[in-house]
PDB file of C-alpha atoms and ligand atoms in Angstrom:
ATOM      1  CA  MET S 266      82.431 -84.857   0.284  1.00 84.00           C
ATOM      2  CA  MET S 267      80.978 -86.772   3.192  1.00 94.00           C
ATOM      3  CA  ASN S 268      77.477 -87.979   3.745  1.00 97.00           C
ATOM      4  CA  ILE S 269      75.650 -89.733   6.552  1.00 98.00           C
ATOM      5  CA  ARG S 270      72.666 -91.999   6.393  1.00 98.00           C
ATOM      6  CA  GLU S 271      70.978 -94.900   8.138  1.00 98.00           C
ATOM      7  CA  ALA S 272      72.903 -98.162   7.648  1.00 98.00           C
ATOM      8  CA  LEU S 273      70.915-100.644   5.563  1.00 97.00           C
ATOM      9  CA  ALA S 274      70.595-104.281   6.675  1.00 96.00           C
ATOM     10  CA  SER S 275      72.522-105.178   3.511  1.00 97.00           C
ATOM     11  CA  GLU S 276      75.443-103.016   4.691  1.00 98.00           C
ATOM     12  CA  LEU S 277      76.333-105.130   7.738  1.00 98.00           C
ATOM     13  CA  ALA S 278      79.752-105.965   6.232  1.00 98.00           C
ATOM     14  CA  ASP S 279      80.548-102.225   5.907  1.00 98.00           C
ATOM     15  CA  VAL S 280      79.493-101.595   9.492  1.00 98.00           C
ATOM     16  CA  LEU S 281      81.646-104.423  10.827  1.00 98.00           C
ATOM     17  CA  MET S 282      84.633-103.416   8.696  1.00 98.00           C
ATOM     18  CA  VAL S 283      84.502 -99.837  10.023  1.00 98.00           C
ATOM     19  CA  GLU S 284      84.322-101.112  13.614  1.00 98.00           C
ATOM     20  CA  GLN S 285      87.224-103.498  13.049  1.00 98.00           C
ATOM     21  CA  LEU S 286      89.469-100.894  11.417  1.00 98.00           C
ATOM     22  CA  ALA S 287      88.660 -98.163  13.955  1.00 98.00           C
ATOM     23  CA  PHE S 288      89.382-100.301  17.003  1.00 98.00           C
ATOM     24  CA  GLY S 289      92.102-102.485  15.449  1.00 98.00           C
ATOM     25  CA  GLN S 290      90.472-105.655  16.780  1.00 97.00           C
ATOM     26  CA  ASP S 291      87.234-107.642  16.522  1.00 97.00           C
ATOM     27  CA  ASP S 292      85.591-107.076  19.913  1.00 97.00           C
ATOM     28  CA  GLU S 293      83.528-104.024  18.942  1.00 97.00           C
ATOM     29  CA  ALA S 294      82.498-105.524  15.598  1.00 98.00           C
ATOM     30  CA  LYS S 295      81.234-108.616  17.408  1.00 98.00           C
ATOM     31  CA  LEU S 296      79.441-106.473  19.952  1.00 98.00           C
ATOM     32  CA  VAL S 297      77.736-104.412  17.237  1.00 98.00           C
ATOM     33  CA  GLU S 298      76.695-107.539  15.344  1.00 98.00           C
ATOM     34  CA  ALA S 299      75.158-108.976  18.517  1.00 98.00           C
ATOM     35  CA  LEU S 300      73.431-105.688  19.409  1.00 98.00           C
ATOM     36  CA  LEU S 301      71.838-105.440  15.973  1.00 98.00           C
ATOM     37  CA  GLU S 302      70.221-108.839  16.676  1.00 98.00           C
ATOM     38  CA  ASP S 303      69.222-108.083  20.270  1.00 98.00           C
ATOM     39  CA  PRO S 304      65.464-107.397  20.605  1.00 98.00           C
ATOM     40  CA  SER S 305      66.036-105.552  23.893  1.00 98.00           C
ATOM     41  CA  ALA S 306      68.329-103.059  22.056  1.00 98.00           C
ATOM     42  CA  LYS S 307      65.477-101.798  19.851  1.00 98.00           C
ATOM     43  CA  PRO S 308      64.723 -99.153  18.763  1.00 98.00           C
ATOM     44  CA  ILE S 309      68.217 -98.602  17.431  1.00 98.00           C
ATOM     45  CA  VAL S 310      69.781 -95.866  15.339  1.00 98.00           C
ATOM     46  CA  SER S 311      72.662 -97.165  13.203  1.00 98.00           C
ATOM     47  CA  LEU S 312      74.312 -94.590  10.949  1.00 98.00           C
ATOM     48  CA  LEU S 313      77.123 -94.873   8.430  1.00 98.00           C
ATOM     49  CA  ALA S 314      79.310 -92.006   7.202  1.00 98.00           C
ATOM     50  CA  PHE S 315      80.604 -92.261   3.634  1.00 98.00           C
ATOM     51  CA  LYS S 316      83.445 -90.535   1.848  1.00 97.00           C
ATOM     52  CA  LYS S 317      83.460 -91.071  -1.914  1.00 95.00           C
ATOM     53  CA  ASN S 318      81.017 -93.967  -1.459  1.00 94.00           C
ATOM     54  CA  GLN S 319      83.377 -95.642   0.983  1.00 97.00           C
ATOM     55  CA  ALA S 320      82.082 -96.306   4.525  1.00 98.00           C
ATOM     56  CA  VAL S 321      84.460 -94.534   6.941  1.00 98.00           C
ATOM     57  CA  GLY S 322      82.419 -94.081  10.103  1.00 98.00           C
ATOM     58  CA  HIS S 323      79.691 -95.794  12.104  1.00 98.00           C
ATOM     59  CA  ILE S 324      77.660 -94.862  15.166  1.00 98.00           C
ATOM     60  CA  LEU S 325      75.189 -97.007  17.059  1.00 98.00           C
ATOM     61  CA  PHE S 326      72.525 -95.985  19.540  1.00 98.00           C
ATOM     62  CA  THR S 327      70.581 -98.683  21.399  1.00 98.00           C
ATOM     63  CA  LYS S 328      67.610 -98.481  23.690  1.00 98.00           C
ATOM     64  CA  VAL S 329      68.041 -98.157  27.433  1.00 98.00           C
ATOM     65  CA  TYR S 330      65.544 -97.285  30.128  1.00 98.00           C
ATOM     66  CA  ILE S 331      65.686 -95.839  33.586  1.00 98.00           C
ATOM     67  CA  ALA S 332      64.484 -98.194  36.273  1.00 98.00           C
ATOM     68  CA  GLU S 333      60.943 -97.420  37.404  1.00 95.00           C
ATOM     69  CA  SER S 334      60.471 -94.626  34.897  1.00 96.00           C
ATOM     70  CA  GLU S 335      58.812 -94.209  31.518  1.00 96.00           C
ATOM     71  CA  ASN S 336      61.278 -91.849  29.849  1.00 97.00           C
ATOM     72  CA  ALA S 337      62.503 -92.828  26.375  1.00 98.00           C
ATOM     73  CA  ALA S 338      66.280 -93.156  26.480  1.00 98.00           C
ATOM     74  CA  SER S 339      69.171 -94.343  24.356  1.00 98.00           C
ATOM     75  CA  LEU S 340      72.863 -95.232  24.709  1.00 98.00           C
ATOM     76  CA  LEU S 341      75.582 -94.152  22.275  1.00 98.00           C
ATOM     77  CA  ALA S 342      78.012 -97.076  21.799  1.00 98.00           C
ATOM     78  CA  PRO S 343      80.174 -97.544  19.945  1.00 98.00           C
ATOM     79  CA  LEU S 344      81.405 -94.687  17.750  1.00 98.00           C
ATOM     80  CA  ALA S 345      83.997 -95.719  15.198  1.00 98.00           C
ATOM     81  CA  ILE S 346      85.930 -93.803  12.549  1.00 98.00           C
ATOM     82  CA  VAL S 347      88.501 -95.617  10.394  1.00 98.00           C
ATOM     83  CA  PRO S 348      92.049 -94.357  11.084  1.00 98.00           C
ATOM     84  CA  GLU S 349      92.505 -92.534   7.730  1.00 97.00           C
ATOM     85  CA  ALA S 350      89.314 -90.548   8.327  1.00 98.00           C
ATOM     86  CA  GLN S 351      89.852 -89.566  11.970  1.00 98.00           C
ATOM     87  CA  LYS S 352      90.245 -85.943  13.113  1.00 98.00           C
ATOM     88  CA  GLN S 353      88.176 -84.594  10.246  1.00 97.00           C
ATOM     89  CA  GLY S 354      85.067 -83.977  12.290  1.00 97.00           C
ATOM     90  CA  ILE S 355      83.256 -87.085  11.064  1.00 98.00           C
ATOM     91  CA  GLY S 356      82.717 -88.440  14.584  1.00 98.00           C
ATOM     92  CA  GLY S 357      81.138 -85.155  15.583  1.00 98.00           C
ATOM     93  CA  ARG S 358      78.900 -85.127  12.531  1.00 98.00           C
ATOM     94  CA  LEU S 359      77.720 -88.672  13.310  1.00 98.00           C
ATOM     95  CA  ILE S 360      76.949 -87.713  16.911  1.00 98.00           C
ATOM     96  CA  ASP S 361      74.965 -84.623  15.868  1.00 98.00           C
ATOM     97  CA  HIS S 362      73.063 -86.505  13.172  1.00 98.00           C
ATOM     98  CA  GLY S 363      72.200 -89.308  15.598  1.00 98.00           C
ATOM     99  CA  LEU S 364      71.043 -86.920  18.316  1.00 98.00           C
ATOM    100  CA  GLN S 365      68.814 -85.137  15.813  1.00 98.00           C
ATOM    101  CA  LYS S 366      67.192 -88.414  14.741  1.00 98.00           C
ATOM    102  CA  LEU S 367      66.659 -89.511  18.342  1.00 98.00           C
ATOM    103  CA  SER S 368      65.187 -86.152  19.254  1.00 98.00           C
ATOM    104  CA  GLN S 369      62.741 -86.351  16.355  1.00 97.00           C
ATOM    105  CA  ALA S 370      61.768 -89.842  17.542  1.00 98.00           C
ATOM    106  CA  GLY S 371      60.916 -88.422  20.962  1.00 97.00           C
ATOM    107  CA  VAL S 372      63.907 -89.800  22.843  1.00 98.00           C
ATOM    108  CA  GLU S 373      64.416 -87.761  26.003  1.00 98.00           C
ATOM    109  CA  LEU S 374      67.816 -88.843  27.326  1.00 98.00           C
ATOM    110  CA  VAL S 375      70.991 -90.083  25.674  1.00 98.00           C
ATOM    111  CA  PHE S 376      73.815 -91.715  27.634  1.00 98.00           C
ATOM    112  CA  VAL S 377      77.412 -92.452  26.697  1.00 98.00           C
ATOM    113  CA  LEU S 378      80.455 -93.978  28.366  1.00 97.00           C
ATOM    114  CA  GLY S 379      83.467 -92.356  26.730  1.00 96.00           C
ATOM    115  CA  TYR S 380      86.149 -89.681  26.696  1.00 96.00           C
ATOM    116  CA  PRO S 381      84.773 -86.757  28.739  1.00 97.00           C
ATOM    117  CA  LYS S 382      86.769 -84.151  26.794  1.00 97.00           C
ATOM    118  CA  TYR S 383      85.390 -85.398  23.508  1.00 98.00           C
ATOM    119  CA  TYR S 384      81.734 -85.952  24.358  1.00 98.00           C
ATOM    120  CA  SER S 385      81.369 -82.754  26.398  1.00 98.00           C
ATOM    121  CA  ARG S 386      81.777 -80.883  23.091  1.00 98.00           C
ATOM    122  CA  PHE S 387      78.513 -82.393  21.954  1.00 98.00           C
ATOM    123  CA  GLY S 388      76.450 -81.499  24.997  1.00 97.00           C
ATOM    124  CA  PHE S 389      77.098 -84.474  27.264  1.00 98.00           C
ATOM    125  CA  LYS S 390      77.551 -83.863  31.005  1.00 97.00           C
ATOM    126  CA  PRO S 391      78.613 -86.149  33.870  1.00 97.00           C
ATOM    127  CA  ALA S 392      75.574 -88.338  34.517  1.00 97.00           C
ATOM    128  CA  GLY S 393      76.331 -89.499  38.049  1.00 96.00           C
ATOM    129  CA  ALA S 394      75.974 -85.998  39.488  1.00 95.00           C
ATOM    130  CA  LEU S 395      72.626 -85.639  37.667  1.00 97.00           C
ATOM    131  CA  GLY S 396      71.249 -88.745  39.357  1.00 97.00           C
ATOM    132  CA  PHE S 397      71.818 -91.467  36.759  1.00 98.00           C
ATOM    133  CA  GLU S 398      73.502 -94.655  37.857  1.00 97.00           C
ATOM    134  CA  ALA S 399      75.292 -96.715  35.183  1.00 97.00           C
ATOM    135  CA  PRO S 400      74.231-100.350  34.592  1.00 97.00           C
ATOM    136  CA  TYR S 401      77.353-101.407  36.514  1.00 96.00           C
ATOM    137  CA  PRO S 402      79.361 -99.182  38.862  1.00 94.00           C
ATOM    138  CA  ILE S 403      81.996 -97.220  36.931  1.00 93.00           C
ATOM    139  CA  PRO S 404      85.413 -97.248  38.658  1.00 91.00           C
ATOM    140  CA  GLU S 405      85.953 -94.014  40.573  1.00 90.00           C
ATOM    141  CA  GLN S 406      88.833 -92.815  38.366  1.00 92.00           C
ATOM    142  CA  ASN S 407      86.588 -93.046  35.266  1.00 93.00           C
ATOM    143  CA  ALA S 408      83.434 -91.659  36.845  1.00 94.00           C
ATOM    144  CA  ASP S 409      83.449 -88.620  34.497  1.00 96.00           C
ATOM    145  CA  ALA S 410      83.212 -90.913  31.485  1.00 97.00           C
ATOM    146  CA  TRP S 411      79.583 -91.779  32.280  1.00 98.00           C
ATOM    147  CA  MET S 412      77.651 -88.935  30.643  1.00 98.00           C
ATOM    148  CA  VAL S 413      74.160 -87.897  29.654  1.00 98.00           C
ATOM    149  CA  GLN S 414      72.292 -85.253  27.737  1.00 98.00           C
ATOM    150  CA  ALA S 415      68.611 -84.422  27.549  1.00 98.00           C
ATOM    151  CA  LEU S 416      67.034 -83.945  24.131  1.00 98.00           C
ATOM    152  CA  GLN S 417      63.790 -82.476  25.435  1.00 96.00           C
ATOM    153  CA  PRO S 418      63.173 -79.661  27.934  1.00 95.00           C
ATOM    154  CA  ASN S 419      62.566 -80.191  31.661  1.00 94.00           C
ATOM    155  CA  ILE S 420      63.892 -83.736  31.800  1.00 96.00           C
ATOM    156  CA  ILE S 421      67.054 -83.348  33.869  1.00 95.00           C
ATOM    157  CA  GLY S 422      66.013 -83.149  37.503  1.00 94.00           C
ATOM    158  CA  SER S 423      62.592 -84.692  36.881  1.00 95.00           C
ATOM    159  CA  VAL S 424      63.904 -88.270  36.672  1.00 97.00           C
ATOM    160  CA  ARG S 425      66.766 -90.173  38.241  1.00 97.00           C
ATOM    161  CA  GLY S 426      67.715 -93.766  38.788  1.00 98.00           C
ATOM    162  CA  LYS S 427      69.600 -96.714  37.439  1.00 98.00           C
ATOM    163  CA  VAL S 428      70.013 -97.080  33.695  1.00 98.00           C
ATOM    164  CA  VAL S 429      69.158-100.513  32.322  1.00 98.00           C
ATOM    165  CA  CYS S 430      70.832-101.374  29.002  1.00 98.00           C
ATOM    166  CA  ALA S 431      70.221-103.972  26.297  1.00 98.00           C
ATOM    167  CA  GLU S 432      70.914-107.565  27.326  1.00 98.00           C
ATOM    168  CA  VAL S 433      73.993-107.915  25.128  1.00 98.00           C
ATOM    169  CA  LEU S 434      75.595-104.888  26.857  1.00 98.00           C
ATOM    170  CA  ASN S 435      74.519-105.964  30.309  1.00 97.00           C
ATOM    171  CA  GLN S 436      77.871-107.410  31.348  1.00 95.00           C
ATOM    172  CA  PRO S 437      80.343-105.790  33.747  1.00 94.00           C
ATOM    173  CA  GLU S 438      83.267-105.816  31.281  1.00 93.00           C
ATOM    174  CA  TYR S 439      81.526-103.215  29.089  1.00 94.00           C
ATOM    175  CA  TRP S 440      81.255-100.763  31.985  1.00 94.00           C
ATOM    176  CA  ARG S 441      84.830-100.231  33.108  1.00 85.00           C
ATOM    177  CA  GLU S 442      86.004 -97.862  30.360  1.00 75.00           C
TER     178      GLU S 442
HETATM  179  C1  LIG K 253      87.394 -91.211  19.017  1.00 84.13           C
HETATM  180  C2  LIG K 253      86.837 -91.084  17.596  1.00 84.13           C
HETATM  181  C3  LIG K 253      85.448 -91.671  17.545  1.00 84.13           C
HETATM  182  C4  LIG K 253      86.771 -89.596  17.238  1.00 84.13           C
HETATM  183  O1  LIG K 253      86.238 -89.458  15.941  1.00 84.13           O
HETATM  184  P1  LIG K 253      86.853 -88.363  14.942  1.00 84.13           P
HETATM  185  O2  LIG K 253      85.994 -88.278  13.723  1.00 84.13           O
HETATM  186  O3  LIG K 253      88.292 -88.658  14.753  1.00 84.13           O
HETATM  187  O4  LIG K 253      86.655 -87.083  15.861  1.00 84.13           O
HETATM  188  P2  LIG K 253      86.402 -85.603  15.415  1.00 84.13           P
HETATM  189  O5  LIG K 253      87.154 -85.323  14.150  1.00 84.13           O
HETATM  190  O6  LIG K 253      84.971 -85.309  15.501  1.00 84.13           O
HETATM  191  O7  LIG K 253      87.123 -84.894  16.624  1.00 84.13           O
HETATM  192  C5  LIG K 253      88.527 -85.042  16.752  1.00 84.13           C
HETATM  193  C6  LIG K 253      88.866 -84.805  18.165  1.00 84.13           C
HETATM  194  O8  LIG K 253      88.634 -86.010  18.911  1.00 84.13           O
HETATM  195  C7  LIG K 253      89.641 -86.147  19.846  1.00 84.13           C
HETATM  196  N1  LIG K 253      89.945 -87.520  20.196  1.00 84.13           N
HETATM  197  C8  LIG K 253      90.203 -88.546  19.391  1.00 84.13           C
HETATM  198  N2  LIG K 253      90.551 -89.626  20.123  1.00 84.13           N
HETATM  199  C9  LIG K 253      90.512 -89.243  21.411  1.00 84.13           C
HETATM  200  C10 LIG K 253      90.818 -89.881  22.638  1.00 84.13           C
HETATM  201  N3  LIG K 253      91.263 -91.137  22.672  1.00 84.13           N
HETATM  202  N4  LIG K 253      90.650 -89.172  23.790  1.00 84.13           N
HETATM  203  C11 LIG K 253      90.259 -87.886  23.764  1.00 84.13           C
HETATM  204  N5  LIG K 253      89.988 -87.225  22.623  1.00 84.13           N
HETATM  205  C12 LIG K 253      90.116 -87.902  21.471  1.00 84.13           C
HETATM  206  C13 LIG K 253      90.864 -85.603  19.148  1.00 84.13           C
HETATM  207  O9  LIG K 253      91.772 -85.147  20.116  1.00 84.13           O
HETATM  208  C14 LIG K 253      90.318 -84.457  18.332  1.00 84.13           C
HETATM  209  O10 LIG K 253      90.433 -83.266  19.058  1.00 84.13           O
HETATM  210  P3  LIG K 253      90.971 -81.943  18.333  1.00 84.13           P
HETATM  211  O11 LIG K 253      89.877 -81.564  17.384  1.00 84.13           O
HETATM  212  O12 LIG K 253      91.143 -81.004  19.454  1.00 84.13           O
HETATM  213  O13 LIG K 253      92.224 -82.361  17.650  1.00 84.13           O
HETATM  214  C15 LIG K 253      87.735 -91.785  16.558  1.00 84.13           C
HETATM  215  O14 LIG K 253      89.030 -91.256  16.658  1.00 84.13           O
HETATM  216  C16 LIG K 253      87.799 -93.289  16.675  1.00 84.13           C
HETATM  217  O15 LIG K 253      86.991 -94.005  16.090  1.00 84.13           O
HETATM  218  N6  LIG K 253      88.777 -93.815  17.418  1.00 84.13           N
HETATM  219  C17 LIG K 253      88.970 -95.248  17.566  1.00 84.13           C
HETATM  220  C18 LIG K 253      87.797 -95.900  18.222  1.00 84.13           C
HETATM  221  C19 LIG K 253      87.457 -95.288  19.558  1.00 84.13           C
HETATM  222  O16 LIG K 253      88.330 -95.115  20.413  1.00 84.13           O
HETATM  223  N7  LIG K 253      86.194 -94.972  19.799  1.00 84.13           N
HETATM  224  C20 LIG K 253      85.815 -94.435  21.073  1.00 84.13           C
HETATM  225  C21 LIG K 253      84.378 -94.097  21.123  1.00 84.13           C
HETATM  226  S1  LIG K 253      83.417 -95.442  21.844  1.00 84.13           S
END
């Protein structure tokens, strides 16, 4: 049995533990902790997946915007599943759940920088070709990793431009992949 729900403020330790175990180092946990405190990252969606009351997965979405446009947009980063719980579909369930919440909140575009083969399963498409520039230029060989999907009709094609992320993420080292 697995269930997904919004992470409570009191569950910060669970969130950070999942990030640490999934990535095998502290960088992502520190990033998530900083993002949760960053006013420019709000609104956020922070979801935990539980198996037998144990936190095994976490996904974070933070606010972004497109320069000189009014569209509501969000960035998926990071997604983390603890090693023992990987390859059971939990990452996919967290993505779907998050996208549903964002859609209900009126978010129009969701971006991600990640494995193209993985995220294309969940509706993401290469964002560069659709007119969306990443906060920092993505190296040519990873260009496909910068992806987007629209959550509302008639968005793709009606807006383009440079994506501006939360301050904590606005550093070149986060945009190399
Ligand atoms: C990548 C990750 C989020 C996937 O979550 P998950 O719950 O294991 O994924 P799902 O069960 O939904 O899907 C599994 C699929 O993801 C694919 N996948 C896992 N890691 C991958 C990688 N590094 N590159 C490409 N695909 C990958 C698997 O090949 C698998 O495909 P299959 O179903 O054909 O076997 C998880 O493995 C993880 O947390 N890894 C460590 C942290 C990380 O690298 N996060 C990257 C996202 S920012």
